[in-house]
Each structure stands twice: as C-alpha cells, then as structure tokens.
Amino acid sequence: MMRIAKITAGCFGIGYVKGGGTIAALVTALIWWWAAAERVSQETMIAATVAIIVIGIVTSHIVEKDWGKDSSKVVIDEVAGMCVSLLLHPAGWVWITAALVLFRFFDIVKPWYIRKAESLPTGWGVMMDDLLAGVYTNGLLQITAVLMAWQHS
C-alpha cells in the first residue's frame, strides 16, 4: 500500500525531480489542454478533479509516515490545485498559461489564508493550501473573463 501511495502522491516520479511542483502543474496544464481538445466534458473534468483531491488527501496522509509532513516529493497537491484553477474556463493557451502562472504565484507566495491552511492535520494540510491557490486563481480568471466579456459587449 505504501508503494502505491508514494507512486500516486509523487505523480509517477515527478516528485523526485527538482522543481517537481512546477513540473506537475505544467504536466497537468498540458493534459487539461489535451482533454479539452478531445472535447472531454466539464462534468468529467469536475469528477476527475474531485477524484484527484480525494486520492491526494489519502495518499498524502499515507506517505507522511515515510516522507515526513508536506514533503516536496508529494506533488499530487499541485495537480489538484492546477485542476481547480482550470475548472470552467476556456481551454485556450492564453487561459491555461495564465492559470499556470497565477497558480504557481499563489502556491509559492501563499497570501491570505493559504499559508494557514498548511497547518490542517495530515493530508488535508498538504492539499488545502494548493486547493486554495487554485480557488484564488480560478476566481481571478473568472473575474477577468467577465470583465473581458463586459468590455466587448
């Protein structure tokens, strides 16, 4: 069970690479773009995001026994946060790139309550800061989309 949890939490080895969080977010953005190009439904993307969040909470908790609290080897949290960033947005490169840059900014800088979320117990603390970074990113992009639509109308 531990081995499967490590493979999953580390996203098939990405967690062992320097800059693994950024790489995991970038790979997620590329997969998201591909899924959109294949016309995967928003409902499927939402279901996949929820599944990744649940799997991330569980596997982060399991690997904590060997890797310690919030190990840099755990990158499934970046995958989940990036998915939240991209939900319900157009899948064009401009939006995906903006989401990637903003998500990494919020994840690294950890403004407002993001840093505090890390103190939640076990897998929740590992995941929640990235999920909040995703929520902030998504919200900012939603506001941008509304303002752009309003400006063009």
GROMACS .gro file of C-alpha atoms in nm:
model
  153
    1MET     CA    1   0.000   0.000   0.000
    2MET     CA    2   0.282   0.242   0.085
    3ARG     CA    3   0.446   0.190  -0.255
    4ILE     CA    4   0.124   0.267  -0.444
    5ALA     CA    5   0.069   0.575  -0.226
    6LYS     CA    6   0.423   0.700  -0.299
    7ILE     CA    7   0.384   0.649  -0.673
    8THR     CA    8   0.049   0.828  -0.668
    9ALA     CA    9   0.143   1.114  -0.434
   10GLY     CA   10   0.467   1.167  -0.625
   11CYS     CA   11   0.283   1.150  -0.960
   12PHE     CA   12   0.492   0.872  -1.109
   13GLY     CA   13   0.829   1.017  -1.011
   14ILE     CA   14   0.774   1.388  -1.077
   15GLY     CA   15   0.807   1.449  -0.703
   16TYR     CA   16   1.169   1.331  -0.713
   17VAL     CA   17   1.269   1.597  -0.968
   18LYS     CA   18   1.391   1.942  -0.868
   19GLY     CA   19   1.104   2.182  -0.932
   20GLY     CA   20   0.859   1.893  -0.916
   21GLY     CA   21   0.567   2.115  -0.813
   22THR     CA   22   0.605   2.334  -1.119
   23ILE     CA   23   0.656   2.033  -1.344
   24ALA     CA   24   0.345   1.864  -1.203
   25ALA     CA   25   0.141   2.182  -1.261
   26LEU     CA   26   0.276   2.210  -1.617
   27VAL     CA   27   0.202   1.846  -1.697
   28THR     CA   28  -0.149   1.895  -1.558
   29ALA     CA   29  -0.198   2.201  -1.779
   30LEU     CA   30  -0.088   2.002  -2.085
   31ILE     CA   31  -0.320   1.713  -2.001
   32TRP     CA   32  -0.605   1.958  -1.942
   33TRP     CA   33  -0.541   2.119  -2.281
   34TRP     CA   34  -0.537   1.775  -2.447
   35ALA     CA   35  -0.862   1.672  -2.271
   36ALA     CA   36  -1.030   1.991  -2.387
   37ALA     CA   37  -0.908   1.933  -2.743
   38GLU     CA   38  -1.063   1.586  -2.722
   39ARG     CA   39  -1.386   1.751  -2.603
   40VAL     CA   40  -1.392   1.587  -2.263
   41SER     CA   41  -1.698   1.725  -2.085
   42GLN     CA   42  -1.683   1.974  -1.797
   43GLU     CA   43  -1.868   1.720  -1.585
   44THR     CA   44  -1.591   1.466  -1.645
   45MET     CA   45  -1.325   1.727  -1.562
   46ILE     CA   46  -1.505   1.814  -1.239
   47ALA     CA   47  -1.535   1.445  -1.146
   48ALA     CA   48  -1.165   1.390  -1.223
   49THR     CA   49  -1.070   1.691  -1.010
   50VAL     CA   50  -1.275   1.564  -0.715
   51ALA     CA   51  -1.118   1.219  -0.751
   52ILE     CA   52  -0.767   1.367  -0.758
   53ILE     CA   53  -0.844   1.570  -0.445
   54VAL     CA   54  -0.970   1.266  -0.254
   55ILE     CA   55  -0.680   1.048  -0.371
   56GLY     CA   56  -0.439   1.329  -0.280
   57ILE     CA   57  -0.573   1.362   0.074
   58VAL     CA   58  -0.548   0.987   0.133
   59THR     CA   59  -0.206   0.930  -0.026
   60SER     CA   60  -0.054   1.242   0.132
   61HIS     CA   61  -0.157   1.110   0.470
   62ILE     CA   62  -0.014   0.763   0.400
   63VAL     CA   63   0.326   0.880   0.272
   64GLU     CA   64   0.370   1.121   0.562
   65LYS     CA   65   0.484   0.822   0.771
   66ASP     CA   66   0.793   0.776   0.547
   67TRP     CA   67   0.844   1.113   0.381
   68GLY     CA   68   0.750   1.346   0.667
   69LYS     CA   69   0.498   1.627   0.683
   70ASP     CA   70   0.431   1.803   0.350
   71SER     CA   71   0.729   1.652   0.168
   72SER     CA   72   0.835   1.813  -0.158
   73LYS     CA   73   0.807   1.464  -0.309
   74VAL     CA   74   0.429   1.495  -0.281
   75VAL     CA   75   0.312   1.676  -0.595
   76ILE     CA   76  -0.042   1.545  -0.632
   77ASP     CA   77  -0.143   1.858  -0.438
   78GLU     CA   78  -0.011   2.073  -0.724
   79VAL     CA   79  -0.204   1.858  -0.971
   80ALA     CA   80  -0.525   1.906  -0.772
   81GLY     CA   81  -0.468   2.280  -0.730
   82MET     CA   82  -0.399   2.323  -1.100
   83CYS     CA   83  -0.717   2.132  -1.186
   84VAL     CA   84  -0.918   2.365  -0.960
   85SER     CA   85  -0.750   2.662  -1.131
   86LEU     CA   86  -0.867   2.541  -1.473
   87LEU     CA   87  -1.224   2.436  -1.396
   88LEU     CA   88  -1.497   2.605  -1.602
   89HIS     CA   89  -1.259   2.811  -1.816
   90PRO     CA   90  -1.197   2.812  -2.189
   91ALA     CA   91  -0.916   2.572  -2.270
   92GLY     CA   92  -0.717   2.808  -2.489
   93TRP     CA   93  -0.345   2.852  -2.435
   94VAL     CA   94  -0.385   3.205  -2.301
   95TRP     CA   95  -0.618   3.088  -2.022
   96ILE     CA   96  -0.414   2.779  -1.942
   97THR     CA   97  -0.088   2.976  -1.932
   98ALA     CA   98  -0.246   3.246  -1.715
   99ALA     CA   99  -0.381   2.976  -1.481
  100LEU     CA  100  -0.038   2.811  -1.456
  101VAL     CA  101   0.141   3.138  -1.378
  102LEU     CA  102  -0.119   3.257  -1.127
  103PHE     CA  103  -0.146   2.919  -0.958
  104ARG     CA  104   0.229   2.890  -0.909
  105PHE     CA  105   0.237   3.250  -0.781
  106PHE     CA  106  -0.033   3.185  -0.519
  107ASP     CA  107   0.118   2.846  -0.430
  108ILE     CA  108   0.467   2.988  -0.376
  109VAL     CA  109   0.379   3.324  -0.215
  110LYS     CA  110   0.087   3.180  -0.011
  111PRO     CA  111  -0.105   3.503   0.052
  112TRP     CA  112  -0.410   3.544   0.277
  113TYR     CA  113  -0.519   3.217   0.433
  114ILE     CA  114  -0.321   2.984   0.209
  115ARG     CA  115  -0.025   2.950   0.449
  116LYS     CA  116  -0.258   2.894   0.743
  117ALA     CA  117  -0.427   2.606   0.556
  118GLU     CA  118  -0.099   2.411   0.568
  119SER     CA  119  -0.147   2.366   0.942
  120LEU     CA  120  -0.451   2.144   0.893
  121PRO     CA  121  -0.385   1.785   1.002
  122THR     CA  122  -0.240   1.511   0.779
  123GLY     CA  123  -0.337   1.501   0.411
  124TRP     CA  124  -0.577   1.792   0.449
  125GLY     CA  125  -0.296   2.037   0.525
  126VAL     CA  126  -0.088   1.912   0.232
  127MET     CA  127  -0.376   1.953  -0.011
  128MET     CA  128  -0.563   2.256   0.120
  129ASP     CA  129  -0.300   2.523   0.052
  130ASP     CA  130  -0.283   2.417  -0.314
  131LEU     CA  131  -0.660   2.392  -0.340
  132LEU     CA  132  -0.693   2.747  -0.206
  133ALA     CA  133  -0.428   2.866  -0.452
  134GLY     CA  134  -0.642   2.704  -0.722
  135VAL     CA  135  -0.958   2.872  -0.594
  136TYR     CA  136  -0.785   3.214  -0.591
  137THR     CA  137  -0.654   3.154  -0.943
  138ASN     CA  138  -0.990   3.039  -1.072
  139GLY     CA  139  -1.169   3.333  -0.912
  140LEU     CA  140  -0.928   3.583  -1.060
  141LEU     CA  141  -0.962   3.428  -1.405
  142GLN     CA  142  -1.342   3.422  -1.375
  143ILE     CA  143  -1.342   3.794  -1.292
  144THR     CA  144  -1.108   3.859  -1.585
  145ALA     CA  145  -1.337   3.666  -1.822
  146VAL     CA  146  -1.642   3.864  -1.705
  147LEU     CA  147  -1.460   4.196  -1.743
  148MET     CA  148  -1.338   4.099  -2.090
  149ALA     CA  149  -1.690   3.997  -2.196
  150TRP     CA  150  -1.835   4.315  -2.050
  151GLN     CA  151  -1.574   4.528  -2.230
  152HIS     CA  152  -1.652   4.362  -2.565
  153SER     CA  153  -2.029   4.398  -2.536
   0.00000   0.00000   0.00000
